[in-house]
PDB file of C-alpha atoms and ligand atoms in Angstrom:
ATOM      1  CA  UNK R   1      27.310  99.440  86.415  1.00 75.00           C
ATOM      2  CA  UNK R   2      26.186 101.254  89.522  1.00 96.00           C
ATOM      3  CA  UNK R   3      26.657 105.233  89.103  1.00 98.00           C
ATOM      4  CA  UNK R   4      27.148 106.515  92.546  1.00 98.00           C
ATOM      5  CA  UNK R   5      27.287 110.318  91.404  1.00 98.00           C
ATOM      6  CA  UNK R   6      25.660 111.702  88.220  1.00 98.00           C
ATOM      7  CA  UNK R   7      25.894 115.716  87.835  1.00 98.00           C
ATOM      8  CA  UNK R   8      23.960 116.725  84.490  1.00 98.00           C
ATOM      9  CA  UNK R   9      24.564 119.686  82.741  1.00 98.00           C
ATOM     10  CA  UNK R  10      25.315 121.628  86.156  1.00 98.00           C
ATOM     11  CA  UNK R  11      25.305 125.685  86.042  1.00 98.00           C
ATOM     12  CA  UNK R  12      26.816 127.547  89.360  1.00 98.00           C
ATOM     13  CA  UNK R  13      27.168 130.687  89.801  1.00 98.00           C
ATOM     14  CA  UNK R  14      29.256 132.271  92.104  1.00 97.00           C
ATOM     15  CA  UNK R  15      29.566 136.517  93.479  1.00 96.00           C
ATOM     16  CA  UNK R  16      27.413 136.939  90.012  1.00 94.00           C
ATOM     17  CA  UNK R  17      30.143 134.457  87.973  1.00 95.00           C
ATOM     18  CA  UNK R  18      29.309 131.927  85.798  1.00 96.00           C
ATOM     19  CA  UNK R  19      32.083 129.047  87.086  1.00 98.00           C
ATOM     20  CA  UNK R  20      30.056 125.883  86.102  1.00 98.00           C
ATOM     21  CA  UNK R  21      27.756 125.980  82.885  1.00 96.00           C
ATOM     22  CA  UNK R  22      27.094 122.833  82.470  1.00 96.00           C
ATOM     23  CA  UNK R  23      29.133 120.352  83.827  1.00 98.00           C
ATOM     24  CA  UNK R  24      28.280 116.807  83.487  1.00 98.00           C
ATOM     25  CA  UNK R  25      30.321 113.625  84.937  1.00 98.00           C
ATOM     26  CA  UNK R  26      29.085 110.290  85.954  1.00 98.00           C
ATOM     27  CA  UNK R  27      31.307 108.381  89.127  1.00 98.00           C
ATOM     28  CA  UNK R  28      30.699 104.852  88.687  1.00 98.00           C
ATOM     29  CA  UNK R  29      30.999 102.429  91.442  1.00 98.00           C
ATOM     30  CA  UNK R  30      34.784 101.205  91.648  1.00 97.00           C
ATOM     31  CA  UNK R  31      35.760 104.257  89.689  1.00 98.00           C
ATOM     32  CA  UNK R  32      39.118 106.533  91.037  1.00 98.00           C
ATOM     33  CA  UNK R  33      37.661 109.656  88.779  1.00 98.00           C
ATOM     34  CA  UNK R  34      39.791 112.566  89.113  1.00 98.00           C
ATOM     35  CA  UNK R  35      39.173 115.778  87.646  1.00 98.00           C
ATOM     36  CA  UNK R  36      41.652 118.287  86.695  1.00 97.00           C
ATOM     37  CA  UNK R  37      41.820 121.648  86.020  1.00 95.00           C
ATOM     38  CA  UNK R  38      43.986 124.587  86.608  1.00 92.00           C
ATOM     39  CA  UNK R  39      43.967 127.355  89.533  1.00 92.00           C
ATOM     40  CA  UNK R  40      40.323 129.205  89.814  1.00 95.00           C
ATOM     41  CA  UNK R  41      38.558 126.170  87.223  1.00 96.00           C
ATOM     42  CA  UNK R  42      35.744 125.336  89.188  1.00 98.00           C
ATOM     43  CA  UNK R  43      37.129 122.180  90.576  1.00 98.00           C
ATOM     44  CA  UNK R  44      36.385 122.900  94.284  1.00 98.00           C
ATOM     45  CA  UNK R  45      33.092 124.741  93.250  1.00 98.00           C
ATOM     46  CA  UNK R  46      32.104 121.357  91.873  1.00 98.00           C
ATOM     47  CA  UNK R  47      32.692 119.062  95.095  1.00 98.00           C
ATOM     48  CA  UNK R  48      31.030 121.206  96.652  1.00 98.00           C
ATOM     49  CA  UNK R  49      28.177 121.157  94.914  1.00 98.00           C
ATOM     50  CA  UNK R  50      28.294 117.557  94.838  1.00 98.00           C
ATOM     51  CA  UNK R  51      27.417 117.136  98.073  1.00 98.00           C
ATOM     52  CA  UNK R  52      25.105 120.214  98.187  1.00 98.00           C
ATOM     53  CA  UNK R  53      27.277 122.536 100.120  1.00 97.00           C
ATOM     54  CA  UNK R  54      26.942 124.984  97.123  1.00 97.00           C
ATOM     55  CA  UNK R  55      23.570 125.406  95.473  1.00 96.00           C
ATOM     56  CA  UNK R  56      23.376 124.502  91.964  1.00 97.00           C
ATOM     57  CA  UNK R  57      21.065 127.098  89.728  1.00 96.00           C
ATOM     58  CA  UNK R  58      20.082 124.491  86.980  1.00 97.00           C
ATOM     59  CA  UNK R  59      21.411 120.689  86.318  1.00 98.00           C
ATOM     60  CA  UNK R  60      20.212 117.860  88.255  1.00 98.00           C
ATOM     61  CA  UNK R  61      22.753 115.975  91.346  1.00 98.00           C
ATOM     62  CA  UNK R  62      22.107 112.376  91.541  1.00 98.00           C
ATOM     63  CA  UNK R  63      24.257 111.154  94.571  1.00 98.00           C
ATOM     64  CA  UNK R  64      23.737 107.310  95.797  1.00 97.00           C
ATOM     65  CA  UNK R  65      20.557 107.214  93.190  1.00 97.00           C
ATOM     66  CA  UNK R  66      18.963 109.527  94.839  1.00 97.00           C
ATOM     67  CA  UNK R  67      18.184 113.213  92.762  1.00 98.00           C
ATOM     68  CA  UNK R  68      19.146 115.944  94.894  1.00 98.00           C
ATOM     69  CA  UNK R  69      18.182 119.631  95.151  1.00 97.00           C
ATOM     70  CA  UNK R  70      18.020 121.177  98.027  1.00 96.00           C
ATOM     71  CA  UNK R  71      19.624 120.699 101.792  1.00 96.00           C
ATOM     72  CA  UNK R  72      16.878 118.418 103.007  1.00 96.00           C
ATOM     73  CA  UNK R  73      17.816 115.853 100.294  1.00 98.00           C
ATOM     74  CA  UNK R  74      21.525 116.032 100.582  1.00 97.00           C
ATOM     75  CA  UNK R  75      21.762 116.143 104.677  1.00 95.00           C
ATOM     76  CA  UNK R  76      20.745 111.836 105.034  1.00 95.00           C
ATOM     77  CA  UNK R  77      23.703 111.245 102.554  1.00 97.00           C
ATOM     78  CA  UNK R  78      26.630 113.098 104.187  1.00 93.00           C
ATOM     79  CA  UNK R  79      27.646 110.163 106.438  1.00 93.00           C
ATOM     80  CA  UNK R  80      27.869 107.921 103.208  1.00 97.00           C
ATOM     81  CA  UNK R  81      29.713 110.666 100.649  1.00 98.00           C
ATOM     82  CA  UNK R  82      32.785 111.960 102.488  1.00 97.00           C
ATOM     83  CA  UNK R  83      34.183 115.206 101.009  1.00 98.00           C
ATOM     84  CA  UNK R  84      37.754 116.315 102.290  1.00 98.00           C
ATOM     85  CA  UNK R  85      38.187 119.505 101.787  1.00 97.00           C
ATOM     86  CA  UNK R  86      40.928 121.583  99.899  1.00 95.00           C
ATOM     87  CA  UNK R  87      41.926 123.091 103.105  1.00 95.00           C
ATOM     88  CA  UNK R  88      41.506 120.950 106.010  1.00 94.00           C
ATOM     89  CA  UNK R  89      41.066 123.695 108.551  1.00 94.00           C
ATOM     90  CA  UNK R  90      37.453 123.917 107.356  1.00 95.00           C
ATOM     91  CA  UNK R  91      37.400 120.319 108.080  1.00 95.00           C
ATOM     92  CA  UNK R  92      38.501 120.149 111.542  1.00 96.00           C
ATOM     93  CA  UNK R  93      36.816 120.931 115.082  1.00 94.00           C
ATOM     94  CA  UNK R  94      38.954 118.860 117.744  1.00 89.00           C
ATOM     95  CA  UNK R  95      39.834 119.689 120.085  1.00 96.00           C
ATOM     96  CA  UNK R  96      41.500 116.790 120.405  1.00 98.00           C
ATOM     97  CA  UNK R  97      42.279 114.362 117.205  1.00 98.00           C
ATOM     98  CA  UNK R  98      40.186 111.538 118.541  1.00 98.00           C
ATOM     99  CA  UNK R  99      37.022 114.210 119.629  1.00 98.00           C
ATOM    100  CA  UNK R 100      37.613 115.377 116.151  1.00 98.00           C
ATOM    101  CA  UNK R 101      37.450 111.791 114.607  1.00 98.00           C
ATOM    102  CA  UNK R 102      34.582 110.865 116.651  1.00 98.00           C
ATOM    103  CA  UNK R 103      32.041 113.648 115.900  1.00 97.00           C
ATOM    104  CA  UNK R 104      31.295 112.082 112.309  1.00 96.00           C
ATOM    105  CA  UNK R 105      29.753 109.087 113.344  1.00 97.00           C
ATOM    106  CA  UNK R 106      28.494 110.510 116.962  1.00 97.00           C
ATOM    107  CA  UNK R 107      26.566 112.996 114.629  1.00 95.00           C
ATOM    108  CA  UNK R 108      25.073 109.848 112.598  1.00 95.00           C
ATOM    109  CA  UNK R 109      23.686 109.014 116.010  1.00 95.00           C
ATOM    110  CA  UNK R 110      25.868 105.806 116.364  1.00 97.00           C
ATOM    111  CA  UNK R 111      26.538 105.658 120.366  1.00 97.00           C
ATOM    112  CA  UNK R 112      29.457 106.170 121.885  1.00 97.00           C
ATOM    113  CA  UNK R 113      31.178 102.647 121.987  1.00 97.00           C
ATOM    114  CA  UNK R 114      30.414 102.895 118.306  1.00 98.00           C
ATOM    115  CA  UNK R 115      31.662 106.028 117.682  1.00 98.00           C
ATOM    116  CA  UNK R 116      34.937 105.307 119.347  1.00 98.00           C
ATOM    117  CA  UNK R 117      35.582 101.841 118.070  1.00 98.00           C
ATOM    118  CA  UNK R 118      35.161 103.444 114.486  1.00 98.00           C
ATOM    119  CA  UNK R 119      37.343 106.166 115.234  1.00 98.00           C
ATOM    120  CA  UNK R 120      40.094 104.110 116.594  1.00 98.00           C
ATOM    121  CA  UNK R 121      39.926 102.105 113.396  1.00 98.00           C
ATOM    122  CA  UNK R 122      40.057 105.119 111.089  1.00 98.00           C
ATOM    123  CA  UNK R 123      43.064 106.903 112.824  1.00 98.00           C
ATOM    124  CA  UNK R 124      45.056 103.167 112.751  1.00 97.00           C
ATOM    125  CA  UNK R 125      44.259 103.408 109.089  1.00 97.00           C
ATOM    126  CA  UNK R 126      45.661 106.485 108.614  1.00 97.00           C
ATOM    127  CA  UNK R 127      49.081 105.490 110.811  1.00 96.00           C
ATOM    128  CA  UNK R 128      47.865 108.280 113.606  1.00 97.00           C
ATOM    129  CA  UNK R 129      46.663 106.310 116.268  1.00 97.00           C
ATOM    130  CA  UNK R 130      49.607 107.537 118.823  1.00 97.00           C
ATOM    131  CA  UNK R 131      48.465 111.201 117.840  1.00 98.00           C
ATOM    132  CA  UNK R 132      44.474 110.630 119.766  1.00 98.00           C
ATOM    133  CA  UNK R 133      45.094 112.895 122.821  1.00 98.00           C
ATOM    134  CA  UNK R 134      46.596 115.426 120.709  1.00 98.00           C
ATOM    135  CA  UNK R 135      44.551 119.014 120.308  1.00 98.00           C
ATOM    136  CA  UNK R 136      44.061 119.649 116.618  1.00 97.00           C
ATOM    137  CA  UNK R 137      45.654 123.202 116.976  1.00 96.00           C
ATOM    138  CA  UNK R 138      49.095 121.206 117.505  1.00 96.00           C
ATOM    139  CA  UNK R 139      48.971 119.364 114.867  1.00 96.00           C
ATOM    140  CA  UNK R 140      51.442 119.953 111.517  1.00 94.00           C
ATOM    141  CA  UNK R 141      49.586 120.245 108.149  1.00 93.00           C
ATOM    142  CA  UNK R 142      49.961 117.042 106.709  1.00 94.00           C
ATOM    143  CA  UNK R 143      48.902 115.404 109.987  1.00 96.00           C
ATOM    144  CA  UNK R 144      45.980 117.766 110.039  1.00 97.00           C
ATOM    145  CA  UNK R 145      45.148 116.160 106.272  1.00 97.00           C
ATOM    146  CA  UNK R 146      45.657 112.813 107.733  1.00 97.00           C
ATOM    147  CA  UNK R 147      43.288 113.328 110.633  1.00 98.00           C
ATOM    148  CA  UNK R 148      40.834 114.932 108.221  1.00 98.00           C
ATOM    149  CA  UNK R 149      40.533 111.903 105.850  1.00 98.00           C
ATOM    150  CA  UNK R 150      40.175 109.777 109.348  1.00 98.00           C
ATOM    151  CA  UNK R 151      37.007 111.958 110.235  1.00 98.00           C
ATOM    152  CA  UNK R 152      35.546 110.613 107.143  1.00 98.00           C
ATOM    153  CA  UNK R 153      36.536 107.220 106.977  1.00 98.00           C
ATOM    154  CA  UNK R 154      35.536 106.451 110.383  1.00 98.00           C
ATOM    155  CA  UNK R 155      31.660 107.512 109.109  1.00 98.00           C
ATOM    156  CA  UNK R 156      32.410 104.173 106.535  1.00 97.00           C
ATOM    157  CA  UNK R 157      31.288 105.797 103.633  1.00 98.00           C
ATOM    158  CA  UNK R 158      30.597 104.557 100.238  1.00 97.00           C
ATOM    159  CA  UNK R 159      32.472 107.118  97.890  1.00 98.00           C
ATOM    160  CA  UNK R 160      34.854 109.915  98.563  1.00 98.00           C
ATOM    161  CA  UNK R 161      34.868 113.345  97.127  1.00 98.00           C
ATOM    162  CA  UNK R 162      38.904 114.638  97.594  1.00 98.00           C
ATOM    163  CA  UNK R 163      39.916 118.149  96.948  1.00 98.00           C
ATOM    164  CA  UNK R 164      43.404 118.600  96.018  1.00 97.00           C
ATOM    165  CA  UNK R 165      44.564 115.560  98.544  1.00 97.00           C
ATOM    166  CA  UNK R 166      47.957 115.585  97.867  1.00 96.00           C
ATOM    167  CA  UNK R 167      48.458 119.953  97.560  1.00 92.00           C
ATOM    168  CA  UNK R 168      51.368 121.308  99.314  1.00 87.00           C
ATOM    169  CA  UNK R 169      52.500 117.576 101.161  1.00 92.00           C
ATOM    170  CA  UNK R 170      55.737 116.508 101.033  1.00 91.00           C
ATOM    171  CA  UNK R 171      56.274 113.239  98.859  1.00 93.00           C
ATOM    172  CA  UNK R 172      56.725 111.317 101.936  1.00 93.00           C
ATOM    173  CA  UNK R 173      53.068 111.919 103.265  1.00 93.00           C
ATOM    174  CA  UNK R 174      51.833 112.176  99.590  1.00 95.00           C
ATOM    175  CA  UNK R 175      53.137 108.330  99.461  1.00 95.00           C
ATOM    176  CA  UNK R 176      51.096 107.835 102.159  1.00 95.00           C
ATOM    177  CA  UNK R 177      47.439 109.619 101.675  1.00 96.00           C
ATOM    178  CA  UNK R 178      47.961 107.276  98.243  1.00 97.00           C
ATOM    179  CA  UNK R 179      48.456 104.253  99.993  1.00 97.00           C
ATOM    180  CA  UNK R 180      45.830 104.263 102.285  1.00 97.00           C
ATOM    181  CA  UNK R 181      42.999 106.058  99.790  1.00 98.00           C
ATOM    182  CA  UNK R 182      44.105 103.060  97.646  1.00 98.00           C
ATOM    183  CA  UNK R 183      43.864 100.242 100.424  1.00 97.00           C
ATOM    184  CA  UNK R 184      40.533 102.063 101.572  1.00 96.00           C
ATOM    185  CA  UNK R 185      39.304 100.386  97.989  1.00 96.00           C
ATOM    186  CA  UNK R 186      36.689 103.164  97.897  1.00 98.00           C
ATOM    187  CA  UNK R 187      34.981 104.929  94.941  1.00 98.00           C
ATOM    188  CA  UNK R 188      36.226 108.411  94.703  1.00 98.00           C
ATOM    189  CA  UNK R 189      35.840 112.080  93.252  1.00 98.00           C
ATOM    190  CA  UNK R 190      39.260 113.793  93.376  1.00 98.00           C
ATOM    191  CA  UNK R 191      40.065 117.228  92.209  1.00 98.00           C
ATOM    192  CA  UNK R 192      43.274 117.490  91.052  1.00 96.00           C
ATOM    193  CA  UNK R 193      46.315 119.133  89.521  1.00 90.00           C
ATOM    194  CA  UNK R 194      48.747 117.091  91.236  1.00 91.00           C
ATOM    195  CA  UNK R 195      50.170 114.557  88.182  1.00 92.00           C
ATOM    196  CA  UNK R 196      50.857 111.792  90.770  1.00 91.00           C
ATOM    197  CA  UNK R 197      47.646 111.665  92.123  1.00 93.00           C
ATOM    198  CA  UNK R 198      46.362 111.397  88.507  1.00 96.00           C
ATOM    199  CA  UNK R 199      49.434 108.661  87.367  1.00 96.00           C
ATOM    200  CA  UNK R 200      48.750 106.355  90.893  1.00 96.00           C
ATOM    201  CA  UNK R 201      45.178 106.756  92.012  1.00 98.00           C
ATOM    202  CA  UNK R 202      43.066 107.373  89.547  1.00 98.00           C
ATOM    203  CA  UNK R 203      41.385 104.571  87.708  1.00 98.00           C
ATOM    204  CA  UNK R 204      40.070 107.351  84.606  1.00 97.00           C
ATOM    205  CA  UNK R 205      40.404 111.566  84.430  1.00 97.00           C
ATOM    206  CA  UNK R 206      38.554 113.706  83.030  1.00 98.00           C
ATOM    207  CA  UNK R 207      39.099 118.112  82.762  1.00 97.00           C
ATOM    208  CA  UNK R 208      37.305 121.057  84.185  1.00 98.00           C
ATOM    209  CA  UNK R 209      37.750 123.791  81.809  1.00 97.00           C
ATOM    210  CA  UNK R 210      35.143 127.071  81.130  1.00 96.00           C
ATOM    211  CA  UNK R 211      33.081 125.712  83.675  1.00 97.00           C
ATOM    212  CA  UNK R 212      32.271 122.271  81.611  1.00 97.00           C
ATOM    213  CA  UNK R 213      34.193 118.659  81.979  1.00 98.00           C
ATOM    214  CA  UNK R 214      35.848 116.735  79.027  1.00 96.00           C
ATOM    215  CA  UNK R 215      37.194 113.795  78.484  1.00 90.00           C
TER     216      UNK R 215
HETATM  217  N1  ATP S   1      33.707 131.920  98.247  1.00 63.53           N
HETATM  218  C1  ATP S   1      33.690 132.326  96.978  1.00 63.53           C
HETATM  219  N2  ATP S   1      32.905 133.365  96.589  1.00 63.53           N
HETATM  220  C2  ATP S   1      32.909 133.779  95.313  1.00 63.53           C
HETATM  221  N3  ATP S   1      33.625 133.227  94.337  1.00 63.53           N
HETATM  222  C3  ATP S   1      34.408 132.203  94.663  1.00 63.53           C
HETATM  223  C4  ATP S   1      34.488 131.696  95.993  1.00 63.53           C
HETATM  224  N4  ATP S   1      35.347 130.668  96.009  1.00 63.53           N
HETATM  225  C5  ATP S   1      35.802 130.537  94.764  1.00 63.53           C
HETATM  226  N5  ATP S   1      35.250 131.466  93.939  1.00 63.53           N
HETATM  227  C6  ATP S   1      35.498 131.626  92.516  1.00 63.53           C
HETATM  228  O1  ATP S   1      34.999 130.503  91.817  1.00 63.53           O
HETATM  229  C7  ATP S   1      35.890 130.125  90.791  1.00 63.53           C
HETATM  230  C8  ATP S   1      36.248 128.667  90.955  1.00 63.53           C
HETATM  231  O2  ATP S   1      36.904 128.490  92.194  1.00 63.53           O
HETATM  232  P1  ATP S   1      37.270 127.057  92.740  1.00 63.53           P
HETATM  233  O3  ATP S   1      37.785 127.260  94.112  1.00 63.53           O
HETATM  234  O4  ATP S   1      36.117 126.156  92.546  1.00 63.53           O
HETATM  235  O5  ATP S   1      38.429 126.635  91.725  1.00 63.53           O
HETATM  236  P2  ATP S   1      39.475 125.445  91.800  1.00 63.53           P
HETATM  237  O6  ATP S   1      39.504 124.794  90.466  1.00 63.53           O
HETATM  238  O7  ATP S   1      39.148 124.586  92.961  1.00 63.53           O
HETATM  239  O8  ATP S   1      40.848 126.214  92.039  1.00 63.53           O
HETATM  240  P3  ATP S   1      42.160 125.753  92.825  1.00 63.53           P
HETATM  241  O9  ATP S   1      42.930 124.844  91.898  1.00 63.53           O
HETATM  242  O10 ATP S   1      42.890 127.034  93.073  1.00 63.53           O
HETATM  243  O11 ATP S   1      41.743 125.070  94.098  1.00 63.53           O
HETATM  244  C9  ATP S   1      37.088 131.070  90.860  1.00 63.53           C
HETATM  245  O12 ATP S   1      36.911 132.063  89.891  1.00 63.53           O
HETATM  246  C10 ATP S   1      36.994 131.647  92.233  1.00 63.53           C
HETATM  247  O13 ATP S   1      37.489 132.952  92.263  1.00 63.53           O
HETATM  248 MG1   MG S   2      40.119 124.085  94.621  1.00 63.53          MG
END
């Protein structure tokens, strides 16, 4: 089977702490992986440096077959591995929802009838369509998570990495982020603590504990 994302023995150090020392996981294609881990594990730390937003000291990152070091090598593969982060303020840019949505696959150079055709699609996927003329800044924080995960399904990509999708949602909109990462029918990476996430999305878990994963 196809492994989309292979991290081998992966060390990361962070403000002179050891918080991965050698972590190693392999996302196959199809897989719902999630990884969980309690407060301050390394789970974050390790979606980031997935997608080479953290520097890893030693290990190797293979992401879409391709082995990946340094920013030149992970840059061409950001449009096909979407990472939503923990916090979705560090996600968004606006200023409206449907700018927002749009710069993903504007920045992948699609044109502009493109861009907004895809974003369109990815905020009707997410239910959010009526919210398009709305400035970020305005919106609550589960429709900021919402508009988030649009931004990176209108870019179409091939596997998701999720921080903490479902933390601090109510179960209504937790229902929902579930619903449509399960209709989306992609691979995904989610970092978890959040048991429902682990009972209804994911296909296989694994834990993050002193900075290495286990089954
Ligand atoms: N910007 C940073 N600079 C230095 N150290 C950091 C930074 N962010 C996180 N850390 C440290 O790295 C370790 C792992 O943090 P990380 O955010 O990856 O954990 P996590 O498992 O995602 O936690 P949580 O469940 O709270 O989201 C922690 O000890 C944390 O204090
Ligand atoms: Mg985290």
């Amino acid at each position: 089977m196809t492994i989309l994302l292979r991290m081998q023995a992966i060390a990361v150090t962070r403000s002179a702490r050891a918080v991965l020392h050698g972590a190693t996981l392999a996302l196959h294609d199809g897989e719902r992986l999630a990884v969980q881990g309690g407060i301050g594990a390394g789970k974050s730390t390790l979606l980031l440096t997935a997608l080479g937003l953290l520097e890893h000291q030693s290990g190797t990152v293979e992401l879409l077959g391709q082995v990946c070091k340094v920013e030149h090598d992970f840059a061409p593969l950001r449009g096909k591995v979407g990472l939503l982060f923990q916090d979705p303020e560090d996600q968004l840019i606006g200023p409206t929802v449907l700018e927002d949505v749009e710069f993903g696959p504007l920045n992948l150079g699609w044109d502009a009838r493109q861009a907004h055709h895809a974003a369109d699609d990815a905020l009707d996927q997410v239910g959010l369509l009526h919210l398009s003329e709305r400035p970020v800044h305005e919106l609550s924080g589960g429709e900021k998570r919402l508009v988030a995960l649009a931004g990176l399904l209108a870019m179409q990509p091939t596997v998701l990495l999720l921080d903490e999708p479902t933390v601090s949602l109510d179960i209504e909109t937790t229902d929902r982020i579930l619903q449509i990462l399960l209709a989306s029918k992609l691979s995904m990476l989610i970092a978890t603590h959040d048991p429902l996430c682990v009972d209804r999305l994911a296909t296989r878990s694994v834990r993050l504990e002193h900075g290495m994963i286990t089954d």
